[in-house]
Amino acid sequence: MQISRAGANSASSIDSKLNTSEQIKSQDQKNNFSKNITKVGNSAVERKIASRQRQQQWQEFKDSKPQSGQELKEYRYQQFPGSYVLLTGKELHNSYNNGQHISDINTSKVMKKLIAEGFELQSSGKPAANSEEIKQLATVFSSAAEGKLSELTRAIALQVDNGHVSVKTTSDMSVDDWIAENDKPGNILILNGNNDETYVSLIGEMAKNTQHIHFITSGFGGHGTTDRHAISTNRTEGDRFKQILLNSGIQENRITVDPWSTNSGQNASNVAAILNDKITAGEPCNKIIISGTPAAVLRQTYTYAQQLDVPSLSQFEVRSFPFAKGDEYSTVADHLAILREFSTTINYLLNTHYLPSDATQYPPTFFQSAIDSFHKTANGLELQSAEKYESPISAMRALNNDSVTRIKENNASEEDKKNIKIVDDFFRSLFNPLELSFTRTSL
C-alpha cells in the first residue's frame, strides 16, 4: 500500500497548510459560516446538521480539487464544525460564548495534532523504536494475554429499549451461517476506526458477496490508531476503510463514511446521526453490528448500547462482529491491547458512564479472564522488579473473586474502583507510546 505524500514535509508547517487563503474564499463566506455555526446545539443530530451545512459551504473548494484530495485529512479537517474557529484564530472562550459546541472545538484540536504527527511520521520514514521497558516485559504480556482474545471476540447480542439494555441469547456461528442471518435490509455493520486494516480486509473478504448489509466506516484517527505507523497517514480511517471495502467488491452505495470521530464515544455519536438520517429518509434500521480491533469489539459493542442515541429509534439490537484470525495477533502491541481492554472495560464500568453499569449484563467468563490476566501480569512484573512495579502489582492482586462478586452486586468499593484505575493507567502508559512502533507485516 502506497503512503500518501501530499504535503508530507515537516510537522512545523501544519499551521500554514491549514490556514491558506484558499480555504475560505471571501469575507461573506466567513460571515455566513459564522452565522450558521452559532446555531449548533448540544445533540449529535444538531451537530450533524451543522456539519452538513459546513460541507455545503465547502462545495466550491471540493469541486476545485482532484478526487483523491477529498479524502485527505486536511480536507476532512476543513469540513468539520469547530475547525473554522481554529483556522481563523478566534479564541476558544469567544467561540464558546457565541454558541459553538465545545466538543467540536476540542475535536478539531485533536485532529490538528494528529495531522501534525502524521506528517512527522512520514518525514521520518520509519516508526519509533520500542522502549527498553517494553522489550523487557514482552514475555510477561505474552503469557498473561495467551488465549484471552477469544473472550473479547465472543458473540454478544444486546437489546436496547428506550435506553434500557438487556442481554439476548446468542451462539457461535460459522461464517456462512452468519452471512445468511445478517445479510438483510436494515442490518448495518459499523467499522470503528482502529490500527488494524487486516481486520477490515477480513470483513471485506467475508462480506464481498453480500447484497444487503450496509457499512458505516467511522473514524478520523485517534490516540490508539492510524497516525502512529506508516499506513496512508494522510487519509482518515473512515476513508481508508471504505477503499478496502470497495477493493473487496462491495458496492459504493452500501458504504457511508464518518471521517471525523477521534474516540469510541464519538464513533457512537456520529453513527447515531447517520442512522437518524437513514431512518428519517425511510430506510430500515434493524440490527447494528459493531466491529473495531478484535480486542476492542466487546467494549465497543457495550459502548454503542449505552451511548447510541438516535431520536427516531427507540428500540434496536446491537451485536458484536464475532470473527478474527487469532493467530495473526501475536505482536507485543496485540498482547498489550488485549490486557488493556480488560482493564479499560472494567474501569469504564466502575468509574464512568461510558458503558452499561449493570455488571450482570457482561459475560461471567469476561471477569474471570480479566482477573486471571491481571494476576499473571502481576507475577511477571514481580519477577522483573517488585519495587518498581509495586503499585500496579498490588492493585492487580487486589482485584480478585471477591472484587468480582462486589462488582456484580453493584457494590464495588472505592478501593475496587481505585485499583482498576491503577491497573488501567499502567497498561495505557505502556500501550500508548508502543503504538508509535506498531507494524504488522501483512499490511
CSV table of C-alpha atoms in Angstrom, one decimal:
chain,number,residue,atom,x,y,z
A,1,MET,CA,0.0,0.0,0.0
A,2,GLN,CA,1.4,3.4,-1.0
A,3,ILE,CA,1.8,6.1,1.6
A,4,SER,CA,0.2,9.4,0.6
A,5,ARG,CA,2.9,12.0,0.4
A,6,ALA,CA,0.7,15.0,-0.1
A,7,GLY,CA,2.2,17.9,1.8
A,8,ALA,CA,4.5,15.4,3.7
A,9,ASN,CA,7.1,17.8,4.9
A,10,SER,CA,7.8,18.9,8.4
A,11,ALA,CA,5.2,18.9,11.2
A,12,SER,CA,6.0,22.6,11.9
A,13,SER,CA,4.3,23.6,8.6
A,14,ILE,CA,0.9,22.2,9.5
A,15,ASP,CA,-0.4,25.6,10.6
A,16,SER,CA,0.4,27.2,7.3
A,17,LYS,CA,-1.2,24.3,5.5
A,18,LEU,CA,-4.4,24.7,7.4
A,19,ASN,CA,-4.6,28.4,7.2
A,20,THR,CA,-4.2,29.1,3.5
A,21,SER,CA,-6.4,31.8,1.9
A,22,GLU,CA,-7.7,29.1,-0.4
A,23,GLN,CA,-9.8,27.6,2.4
A,24,ILE,CA,-12.1,30.5,3.0
A,25,LYS,CA,-12.8,32.3,-0.3
A,26,SER,CA,-14.3,35.5,0.9
A,27,GLN,CA,-15.4,37.6,3.9
A,28,ASP,CA,-19.0,36.8,3.0
A,29,GLN,CA,-18.3,33.1,3.3
A,30,LYS,CA,-16.7,33.6,6.7
A,31,ASN,CA,-19.7,35.6,7.9
A,32,ASN,CA,-22.2,33.0,6.5
A,33,PHE,CA,-20.4,30.2,8.2
A,34,SER,CA,-20.0,32.1,11.5
A,35,LYS,CA,-23.7,32.8,11.4
A,36,ASN,CA,-24.5,29.1,10.9
A,37,ILE,CA,-22.1,27.8,13.4
A,38,THR,CA,-23.6,29.7,16.3
A,39,LYS,CA,-26.8,27.6,15.8
A,40,VAL,CA,-25.1,24.4,16.8
A,41,GLY,CA,-26.8,22.7,19.7
A,42,ASN,CA,-25.7,20.0,22.1
A,43,SER,CA,-27.1,16.9,20.5
A,44,ALA,CA,-25.3,14.7,18.0
A,45,VAL,CA,-28.1,15.3,15.4
A,46,GLU,CA,-27.8,19.0,15.7
A,47,ARG,CA,-24.1,18.8,15.2
A,48,LYS,CA,-24.7,16.6,12.2
A,49,ILE,CA,-26.9,19.2,10.7
A,50,ALA,CA,-24.2,21.9,11.2
A,51,SER,CA,-21.7,19.5,9.7
A,52,ARG,CA,-23.9,19.1,6.6
A,53,GLN,CA,-24.2,22.9,6.3
A,54,ARG,CA,-20.4,23.1,6.6
A,55,GLN,CA,-20.0,20.6,3.8
A,56,GLN,CA,-22.3,22.6,1.5
A,57,GLN,CA,-20.3,25.7,2.1
A,58,TRP,CA,-17.2,23.9,1.1
A,59,GLN,CA,-18.6,22.5,-2.2
A,60,GLU,CA,-16.7,25.1,-4.3
A,61,PHE,CA,-13.4,24.1,-2.6
A,62,LYS,CA,-14.3,20.4,-3.1
A,63,ASP,CA,-15.0,20.7,-6.8
A,64,SER,CA,-11.8,22.5,-7.3
A,65,LYS,CA,-9.7,19.6,-6.0
A,66,PRO,CA,-8.9,16.3,-7.6
A,67,GLN,CA,-11.0,13.4,-6.5
A,68,SER,CA,-8.2,11.9,-4.4
A,69,GLY,CA,-7.8,15.1,-2.4
A,70,GLN,CA,-11.2,14.8,-0.9
A,71,GLU,CA,-10.0,12.1,1.4
A,72,LEU,CA,-7.0,13.9,2.8
A,73,LYS,CA,-7.1,14.6,6.5
A,74,GLU,CA,-6.6,18.3,5.9
A,75,TYR,CA,-9.7,18.4,3.7
A,76,ARG,CA,-11.8,16.5,6.3
A,77,TYR,CA,-10.5,18.8,9.0
A,78,GLN,CA,-11.7,21.8,7.0
A,79,GLN,CA,-15.2,20.3,6.8
A,80,PHE,CA,-15.5,19.7,10.5
A,81,PRO,CA,-17.6,22.1,12.7
A,82,GLY,CA,-15.1,23.8,15.0
A,83,SER,CA,-12.2,23.9,12.6
A,84,TYR,CA,-13.3,27.4,11.5
A,85,VAL,CA,-12.6,28.7,15.0
A,86,LEU,CA,-9.0,27.3,15.0
A,87,LEU,CA,-8.4,28.3,11.3
A,88,THR,CA,-9.4,31.9,11.9
A,89,GLY,CA,-7.6,32.3,15.2
A,90,LYS,CA,-10.6,33.1,17.3
A,91,GLU,CA,-10.2,32.5,21.0
A,92,LEU,CA,-11.8,29.4,22.4
A,93,HIS,CA,-13.8,31.3,25.0
A,94,ASN,CA,-15.2,33.8,22.4
A,95,SER,CA,-16.4,30.9,20.3
A,96,TYR,CA,-17.9,29.1,23.2
A,97,ASN,CA,-19.7,32.3,24.3
A,98,ASN,CA,-21.0,32.7,20.8
A,99,GLY,CA,-22.6,29.2,20.8
A,100,GLN,CA,-20.0,27.0,19.2
A,101,HIS,CA,-20.2,23.4,20.6
A,102,ILE,CA,-17.2,23.0,22.9
A,103,SER,CA,-16.7,19.3,22.0
A,104,ASP,CA,-16.3,20.2,18.3
A,105,ILE,CA,-13.6,22.7,19.1
A,106,ASN,CA,-11.7,20.1,21.2
A,107,THR,CA,-12.1,17.5,18.5
A,108,SER,CA,-10.7,19.9,15.9
A,109,LYS,CA,-7.6,20.4,18.2
A,110,VAL,CA,-7.2,16.6,18.3
A,111,MET,CA,-7.5,16.4,14.5
A,112,LYS,CA,-4.9,19.1,14.1
A,113,LYS,CA,-2.5,17.3,16.4
A,114,LEU,CA,-2.9,14.0,14.6
A,115,ILE,CA,-2.3,15.6,11.2
A,116,ALA,CA,1.0,17.1,12.5
A,117,GLU,CA,2.0,13.7,13.9
A,118,GLY,CA,1.2,12.0,10.6
A,119,PHE,CA,3.5,14.5,8.7
A,120,GLU,CA,6.2,13.9,11.3
A,121,LEU,CA,6.0,10.2,10.9
A,122,GLN,CA,6.0,10.5,7.1
A,123,SER,CA,9.0,12.7,7.1
A,124,SER,CA,11.0,10.3,9.4
A,125,GLY,CA,10.2,7.4,7.1
A,126,LYS,CA,10.1,4.9,10.0
A,127,PRO,CA,8.2,4.3,13.3
A,128,ALA,CA,9.9,4.9,16.6
A,129,ALA,CA,11.7,2.0,18.3
A,130,ASN,CA,10.2,0.1,21.1
A,131,SER,CA,11.3,1.2,24.6
A,132,GLU,CA,13.7,-1.0,26.6
A,133,GLU,CA,10.9,-1.4,29.2
A,134,ILE,CA,8.5,-2.9,26.6
A,135,LYS,CA,11.2,-5.3,25.4
A,136,GLN,CA,11.9,-6.5,28.9
A,137,LEU,CA,8.2,-7.0,29.6
A,138,ALA,CA,7.2,-8.6,26.3
A,139,THR,CA,7.2,-12.2,27.6
A,140,VAL,CA,5.1,-11.1,30.6
A,141,PHE,CA,2.4,-9.7,28.4
A,142,SER,CA,2.5,-12.6,26.1
A,143,SER,CA,2.0,-15.1,28.9
A,144,ALA,CA,-0.8,-13.0,30.5
A,145,ALA,CA,-2.7,-12.5,27.2
A,146,GLU,CA,-2.4,-16.0,26.0
A,147,GLY,CA,-5.8,-17.5,25.0
A,148,LYS,CA,-7.6,-14.3,26.1
A,149,LEU,CA,-8.5,-12.8,22.6
A,150,SER,CA,-11.3,-15.4,22.2
A,151,GLU,CA,-13.0,-14.0,25.2
A,152,LEU,CA,-13.0,-10.5,23.8
A,153,THR,CA,-14.3,-11.6,20.4
A,154,ARG,CA,-17.2,-13.7,21.6
A,155,ALA,CA,-20.6,-13.2,20.1
A,156,ILE,CA,-22.6,-10.6,22.0
A,157,ALA,CA,-26.2,-9.6,21.5
A,158,LEU,CA,-27.8,-6.7,23.3
A,159,GLN,CA,-31.4,-5.3,23.1
A,160,VAL,CA,-31.9,-1.6,23.7
A,161,ASP,CA,-35.4,-0.4,24.6
A,162,ASN,CA,-35.8,3.3,25.4
A,163,GLY,CA,-32.3,3.3,26.8
A,164,HIS,CA,-32.7,0.1,28.8
A,165,VAL,CA,-30.1,-2.6,27.9
A,166,SER,CA,-30.7,-6.3,28.2
A,167,VAL,CA,-28.8,-9.4,27.0
A,168,LYS,CA,-30.1,-11.6,24.3
A,169,THR,CA,-29.2,-15.2,23.8
A,170,THR,CA,-26.7,-15.9,21.1
A,171,SER,CA,-24.4,-18.6,19.9
A,172,ASP,CA,-21.3,-19.2,17.8
A,173,MET,CA,-21.8,-19.4,14.1
A,174,SER,CA,-19.9,-20.4,11.0
A,175,VAL,CA,-19.1,-17.5,8.6
A,176,ASP,CA,-21.7,-18.9,6.1
A,177,ASP,CA,-24.4,-19.1,8.8
A,178,TRP,CA,-23.6,-15.6,10.0
A,179,ILE,CA,-23.9,-14.1,6.5
A,180,ALA,CA,-27.2,-15.9,5.9
A,181,GLU,CA,-28.6,-14.5,9.1
A,182,ASN,CA,-27.3,-10.9,8.7
A,183,ASP,CA,-27.3,-10.2,5.0
A,184,LYS,CA,-30.7,-8.5,5.2
A,185,PRO,CA,-32.0,-4.9,4.6
A,186,GLY,CA,-31.8,-2.8,7.7
A,187,ASN,CA,-28.7,-4.6,9.1
A,188,ILE,CA,-25.8,-2.2,9.4
A,189,LEU,CA,-22.1,-3.1,10.1
A,190,ILE,CA,-20.1,-0.4,11.8
A,191,LEU,CA,-16.3,-0.4,11.3
A,192,ASN,CA,-14.9,1.7,14.1
A,193,GLY,CA,-11.5,3.4,13.4
A,194,ASN,CA,-8.5,1.4,14.6
A,195,ASN,CA,-4.9,0.5,13.6
A,196,ASP,CA,-5.8,-2.9,12.2
A,197,GLU,CA,-6.5,-2.8,8.4
A,198,THR,CA,-6.1,-6.6,8.3
A,199,TYR,CA,-9.3,-6.8,10.3
A,200,VAL,CA,-11.1,-4.5,7.8
A,201,SER,CA,-9.8,-6.7,5.0
A,202,LEU,CA,-11.2,-9.8,6.7
A,203,ILE,CA,-14.6,-8.1,6.9
A,204,GLY,CA,-14.4,-7.1,3.2
A,205,GLU,CA,-13.4,-10.7,2.2
A,206,MET,CA,-16.2,-12.2,4.3
A,207,ALA,CA,-18.9,-9.7,3.1
A,208,LYS,CA,-17.8,-9.4,-0.6
A,209,ASN,CA,-20.8,-11.4,-1.9
A,210,THR,CA,-23.4,-9.9,0.4
A,211,GLN,CA,-26.2,-7.9,-1.1
A,212,HIS,CA,-28.0,-6.0,1.7
A,213,ILE,CA,-25.7,-5.2,4.7
A,214,HIS,CA,-24.9,-1.5,4.8
A,215,PHE,CA,-21.5,-0.4,6.1
A,216,ILE,CA,-20.6,2.7,8.1
A,217,THR,CA,-16.8,3.3,8.3
A,218,SER,CA,-16.2,5.7,11.2
A,219,GLY,CA,-13.0,7.4,12.2
A,220,PHE,CA,-10.6,10.3,11.6
A,221,GLY,CA,-7.8,8.9,13.8
A,222,GLY,CA,-7.2,8.7,17.5
A,223,HIS,CA,-4.7,8.1,20.2
A,224,GLY,CA,-4.7,4.4,19.5
A,225,THR,CA,-5.0,4.4,15.8
A,226,THR,CA,-3.6,5.3,12.4
A,227,ASP,CA,-1.2,8.2,12.7
A,228,ARG,CA,1.2,6.0,14.7
A,229,HIS,CA,2.5,4.0,11.8
A,230,ALA,CA,3.1,4.4,8.1
A,231,ILE,CA,-0.3,3.3,6.6
A,232,SER,CA,-1.5,6.1,4.3
A,233,THR,CA,-1.1,8.5,7.2
A,234,ASN,CA,-2.7,11.4,5.4
A,235,ARG,CA,-6.1,9.7,4.9
A,236,THR,CA,-8.8,9.3,7.5
A,237,GLU,CA,-9.6,5.8,8.9
A,238,GLY,CA,-13.2,6.1,7.6
A,239,ASP,CA,-12.0,6.9,4.0
A,240,ARG,CA,-9.3,4.2,4.0
A,241,PHE,CA,-11.7,1.6,5.3
A,242,LYS,CA,-14.1,2.5,2.6
A,243,GLN,CA,-11.5,1.9,0.0
A,244,ILE,CA,-10.6,-1.5,1.4
A,245,LEU,CA,-14.3,-2.5,1.2
A,246,LEU,CA,-14.5,-1.2,-2.4
A,247,ASN,CA,-11.4,-3.2,-3.3
A,248,SER,CA,-13.2,-6.3,-1.9
A,249,GLY,CA,-16.1,-5.7,-4.4
A,250,ILE,CA,-18.7,-4.1,-2.1
A,251,GLN,CA,-20.8,-1.5,-3.8
A,252,GLU,CA,-20.1,2.1,-3.0
A,253,ASN,CA,-23.8,2.9,-2.4
A,254,ARG,CA,-23.7,0.4,0.5
A,255,ILE,CA,-20.9,2.4,2.3
A,256,THR,CA,-21.3,5.6,4.4
A,257,VAL,CA,-18.3,7.4,5.8
A,258,ASP,CA,-18.0,9.2,9.1
A,259,PRO,CA,-14.5,10.8,8.8
A,260,TRP,CA,-14.5,12.8,12.0
A,261,SER,CA,-14.6,10.6,15.1
A,262,THR,CA,-11.5,10.5,17.3
A,263,ASN,CA,-12.7,8.2,20.1
A,264,SER,CA,-15.3,5.5,20.7
A,265,GLY,CA,-17.8,7.8,22.2
A,266,GLN,CA,-17.7,10.0,19.0
A,267,ASN,CA,-18.0,6.9,16.9
A,268,ALA,CA,-21.3,6.2,18.6
A,269,SER,CA,-22.5,9.8,18.5
A,270,ASN,CA,-21.6,10.4,14.8
A,271,VAL,CA,-23.0,7.0,13.7
A,272,ALA,CA,-26.2,7.9,15.6
A,273,ALA,CA,-26.6,11.0,13.4
A,274,ILE,CA,-26.0,8.9,10.2
A,275,LEU,CA,-28.6,6.3,11.3
A,276,ASN,CA,-31.1,9.1,12.1
A,277,ASP,CA,-30.7,10.4,8.6
A,278,LYS,CA,-31.4,7.0,7.2
A,279,ILE,CA,-34.5,6.4,9.3
A,280,THR,CA,-36.0,9.8,8.5
A,281,ALA,CA,-35.4,9.1,4.8
A,282,GLY,CA,-37.5,5.9,5.1
A,283,GLU,CA,-34.7,3.4,5.3
A,284,PRO,CA,-34.9,0.4,7.7
A,285,CYS,CA,-32.6,0.0,10.7
A,286,ASN,CA,-33.0,-3.3,12.5
A,287,LYS,CA,-29.7,-4.7,13.7
A,288,ILE,CA,-26.5,-2.7,14.4
A,289,ILE,CA,-23.3,-4.9,14.2
A,290,ILE,CA,-20.1,-3.5,15.8
A,291,SER,CA,-16.5,-4.2,14.8
A,292,GLY,CA,-13.2,-2.5,15.7
A,293,THR,CA,-10.0,-4.2,16.5
A,294,PRO,CA,-10.7,-7.7,17.7
A,295,ALA,CA,-9.6,-6.8,21.2
A,296,ALA,CA,-11.8,-3.8,21.4
A,297,VAL,CA,-15.0,-5.2,19.9
A,298,LEU,CA,-16.6,-6.3,23.2
A,299,ARG,CA,-16.1,-2.9,24.9
A,300,GLN,CA,-17.3,-1.0,21.8
A,301,THR,CA,-20.4,-3.2,21.5
A,302,TYR,CA,-21.4,-2.2,25.0
A,303,THR,CA,-20.4,1.4,24.3
A,304,TYR,CA,-22.9,1.6,21.4
A,305,ALA,CA,-25.6,0.0,23.6
A,306,GLN,CA,-25.0,2.7,26.2
A,307,GLN,CA,-24.3,5.7,24.0
A,308,LEU,CA,-26.1,5.3,20.7
A,309,ASP,CA,-28.8,8.0,20.9
A,310,VAL,CA,-31.0,8.0,17.8
A,311,PRO,CA,-34.0,10.3,18.2
A,312,SER,CA,-36.1,8.3,15.7
A,313,LEU,CA,-35.1,4.9,17.0
A,314,SER,CA,-36.2,3.9,20.5
A,315,GLN,CA,-35.7,0.1,20.1
A,316,PHE,CA,-32.8,-1.6,18.4
A,317,GLU,CA,-30.4,-4.5,18.6
A,318,VAL,CA,-26.6,-4.3,18.9
A,319,ARG,CA,-24.4,-7.2,18.2
A,320,SER,CA,-20.6,-7.8,18.0
A,321,PHE,CA,-18.8,-8.9,14.9
A,322,PRO,CA,-17.6,-12.3,16.2
A,323,PHE,CA,-14.8,-13.2,13.9
A,324,ALA,CA,-11.0,-12.7,13.9
A,325,LYS,CA,-7.9,-14.6,12.8
A,326,GLY,CA,-6.5,-15.0,16.3
A,327,ASP,CA,-3.1,-16.4,15.1
A,328,GLU,CA,-2.4,-13.0,13.4
A,329,TYR,CA,-2.4,-11.2,16.7
A,330,SER,CA,0.9,-12.1,18.2
A,331,THR,CA,2.9,-8.9,18.5
A,332,VAL,CA,3.6,-7.2,21.8
A,333,ALA,CA,1.2,-4.5,20.8
A,334,ASP,CA,-1.5,-7.1,20.4
A,335,HIS,CA,-0.9,-8.6,23.7
A,336,LEU,CA,-0.9,-5.3,25.5
A,337,ALA,CA,-4.1,-4.3,23.7
A,338,ILE,CA,-5.8,-7.4,25.0
A,339,LEU,CA,-4.7,-6.7,28.6
A,340,ARG,CA,-5.6,-3.0,28.3
A,341,GLU,CA,-9.1,-3.9,27.0
A,342,PHE,CA,-9.8,-6.0,30.1
A,343,SER,CA,-8.8,-3.1,32.4
A,344,THR,CA,-10.4,-0.4,30.4
A,345,THR,CA,-13.7,-2.1,30.2
A,346,ILE,CA,-13.9,-2.7,34.0
A,347,ASN,CA,-12.5,0.8,34.6
A,348,TYR,CA,-15.2,2.4,32.4
A,349,LEU,CA,-17.8,0.2,34.0
A,350,LEU,CA,-16.9,1.3,37.6
A,351,ASN,CA,-15.7,4.8,37.1
A,352,THR,CA,-17.6,6.3,34.1
A,353,HIS,CA,-20.9,6.4,32.4
A,354,TYR,CA,-19.5,5.2,29.1
A,355,LEU,CA,-20.8,1.6,29.5
A,356,PRO,CA,-23.9,-0.1,30.9
A,357,SER,CA,-23.5,-0.1,34.7
A,358,ASP,CA,-25.1,-3.5,35.4
A,359,ALA,CA,-22.2,-5.9,35.5
A,360,THR,CA,-24.6,-8.9,35.2
A,361,GLN,CA,-25.1,-7.9,31.6
A,362,TYR,CA,-21.4,-8.8,30.8
A,363,PRO,CA,-20.3,-12.4,30.2
A,364,PRO,CA,-19.3,-14.0,33.6
A,365,THR,CA,-16.2,-15.5,31.9
A,366,PHE,CA,-15.1,-12.0,31.0
A,367,PHE,CA,-14.4,-11.1,34.6
A,368,GLN,CA,-12.7,-14.4,35.3
A,369,SER,CA,-10.4,-13.9,32.2
A,370,ALA,CA,-9.6,-10.4,33.4
A,371,ILE,CA,-8.7,-11.4,36.9
A,372,ASP,CA,-6.5,-14.3,35.5
A,373,SER,CA,-4.7,-11.9,33.1
A,374,PHE,CA,-4.1,-9.3,35.9
A,375,HIS,CA,-2.7,-11.9,38.3
A,376,LYS,CA,-0.4,-13.4,35.6
A,377,THR,CA,0.9,-9.9,34.8
A,378,ALA,CA,1.5,-9.2,38.5
A,379,ASN,CA,3.5,-12.4,38.8
A,380,GLY,CA,5.6,-11.5,35.8
A,381,LEU,CA,6.2,-7.9,37.0
A,382,GLU,CA,7.3,-9.1,40.4
A,383,LEU,CA,10.0,-11.2,38.7
A,384,GLN,CA,11.1,-8.2,36.7
A,385,SER,CA,11.2,-5.6,39.6
A,386,ALA,CA,8.9,-5.9,42.6
A,387,GLU,CA,10.0,-2.5,43.8
A,388,LYS,CA,9.5,-0.6,40.5
A,389,TYR,CA,6.1,-2.1,39.9
A,390,GLU,CA,4.9,-2.3,43.5
A,391,SER,CA,1.7,-0.2,42.9
A,392,PRO,CA,0.3,-2.0,39.8
A,393,ILE,CA,1.3,-5.4,41.3
A,394,SER,CA,-0.7,-4.6,44.5
A,395,ALA,CA,-3.7,-3.3,42.6
A,396,MET,CA,-3.8,-6.3,40.2
A,397,ARG,CA,-3.7,-8.8,43.1
A,398,ALA,CA,-6.4,-6.9,45.0
A,399,LEU,CA,-8.7,-7.4,42.1
A,400,ASN,CA,-9.9,-10.9,42.8
A,401,ASN,CA,-13.1,-13.1,43.0
A,402,ASP,CA,-14.3,-11.0,46.0
A,403,SER,CA,-14.0,-7.9,43.9
A,404,VAL,CA,-15.9,-9.5,41.0
A,405,THR,CA,-18.7,-10.5,43.4
A,406,ARG,CA,-19.0,-6.9,44.6
A,407,ILE,CA,-19.0,-5.6,41.1
A,408,LYS,CA,-21.8,-8.0,40.0
A,409,GLU,CA,-23.8,-7.0,43.1
A,410,ASN,CA,-23.4,-3.3,42.2
A,411,ASN,CA,-21.5,-2.9,45.4
A,412,ALA,CA,-17.9,-2.2,44.3
A,413,SER,CA,-15.9,-0.5,47.0
A,414,GLU,CA,-13.9,2.7,46.5
A,415,GLU,CA,-10.8,0.6,46.8
A,416,ASP,CA,-12.0,-1.6,43.9
A,417,LYS,CA,-12.6,1.5,41.7
A,418,LYS,CA,-9.2,2.9,42.7
A,419,ASN,CA,-7.4,-0.4,41.9
A,420,ILE,CA,-8.8,-0.9,38.5
A,421,LYS,CA,-7.9,2.6,37.5
A,422,ILE,CA,-4.3,2.0,38.7
A,423,VAL,CA,-4.2,-1.1,36.5
A,424,ASP,CA,-5.7,0.6,33.5
A,425,ASP,CA,-3.4,3.6,33.8
A,426,PHE,CA,-0.4,1.1,33.9
A,427,PHE,CA,-1.4,-0.7,30.7
A,428,ARG,CA,-2.3,2.6,29.0
A,429,SER,CA,1.0,4.2,30.0
A,430,LEU,CA,2.9,1.4,28.1
A,431,PHE,CA,0.4,0.9,25.3
A,432,ASN,CA,0.1,4.4,24.0
A,433,PRO,CA,3.8,5.0,23.3
A,434,LEU,CA,4.0,1.5,21.9
A,435,GLU,CA,1.6,2.4,19.1
A,436,LEU,CA,4.3,4.6,17.7
A,437,SER,CA,6.3,1.5,16.8
A,438,PHE,CA,3.4,-0.7,15.8
A,439,THR,CA,3.6,-2.5,12.5
A,440,ARG,CA,2.1,-5.7,11.0
A,441,THR,CA,4.0,-7.3,8.1
A,442,SER,CA,0.8,-8.3,6.3
A,443,LEU,CA,-0.4,-4.7,5.9
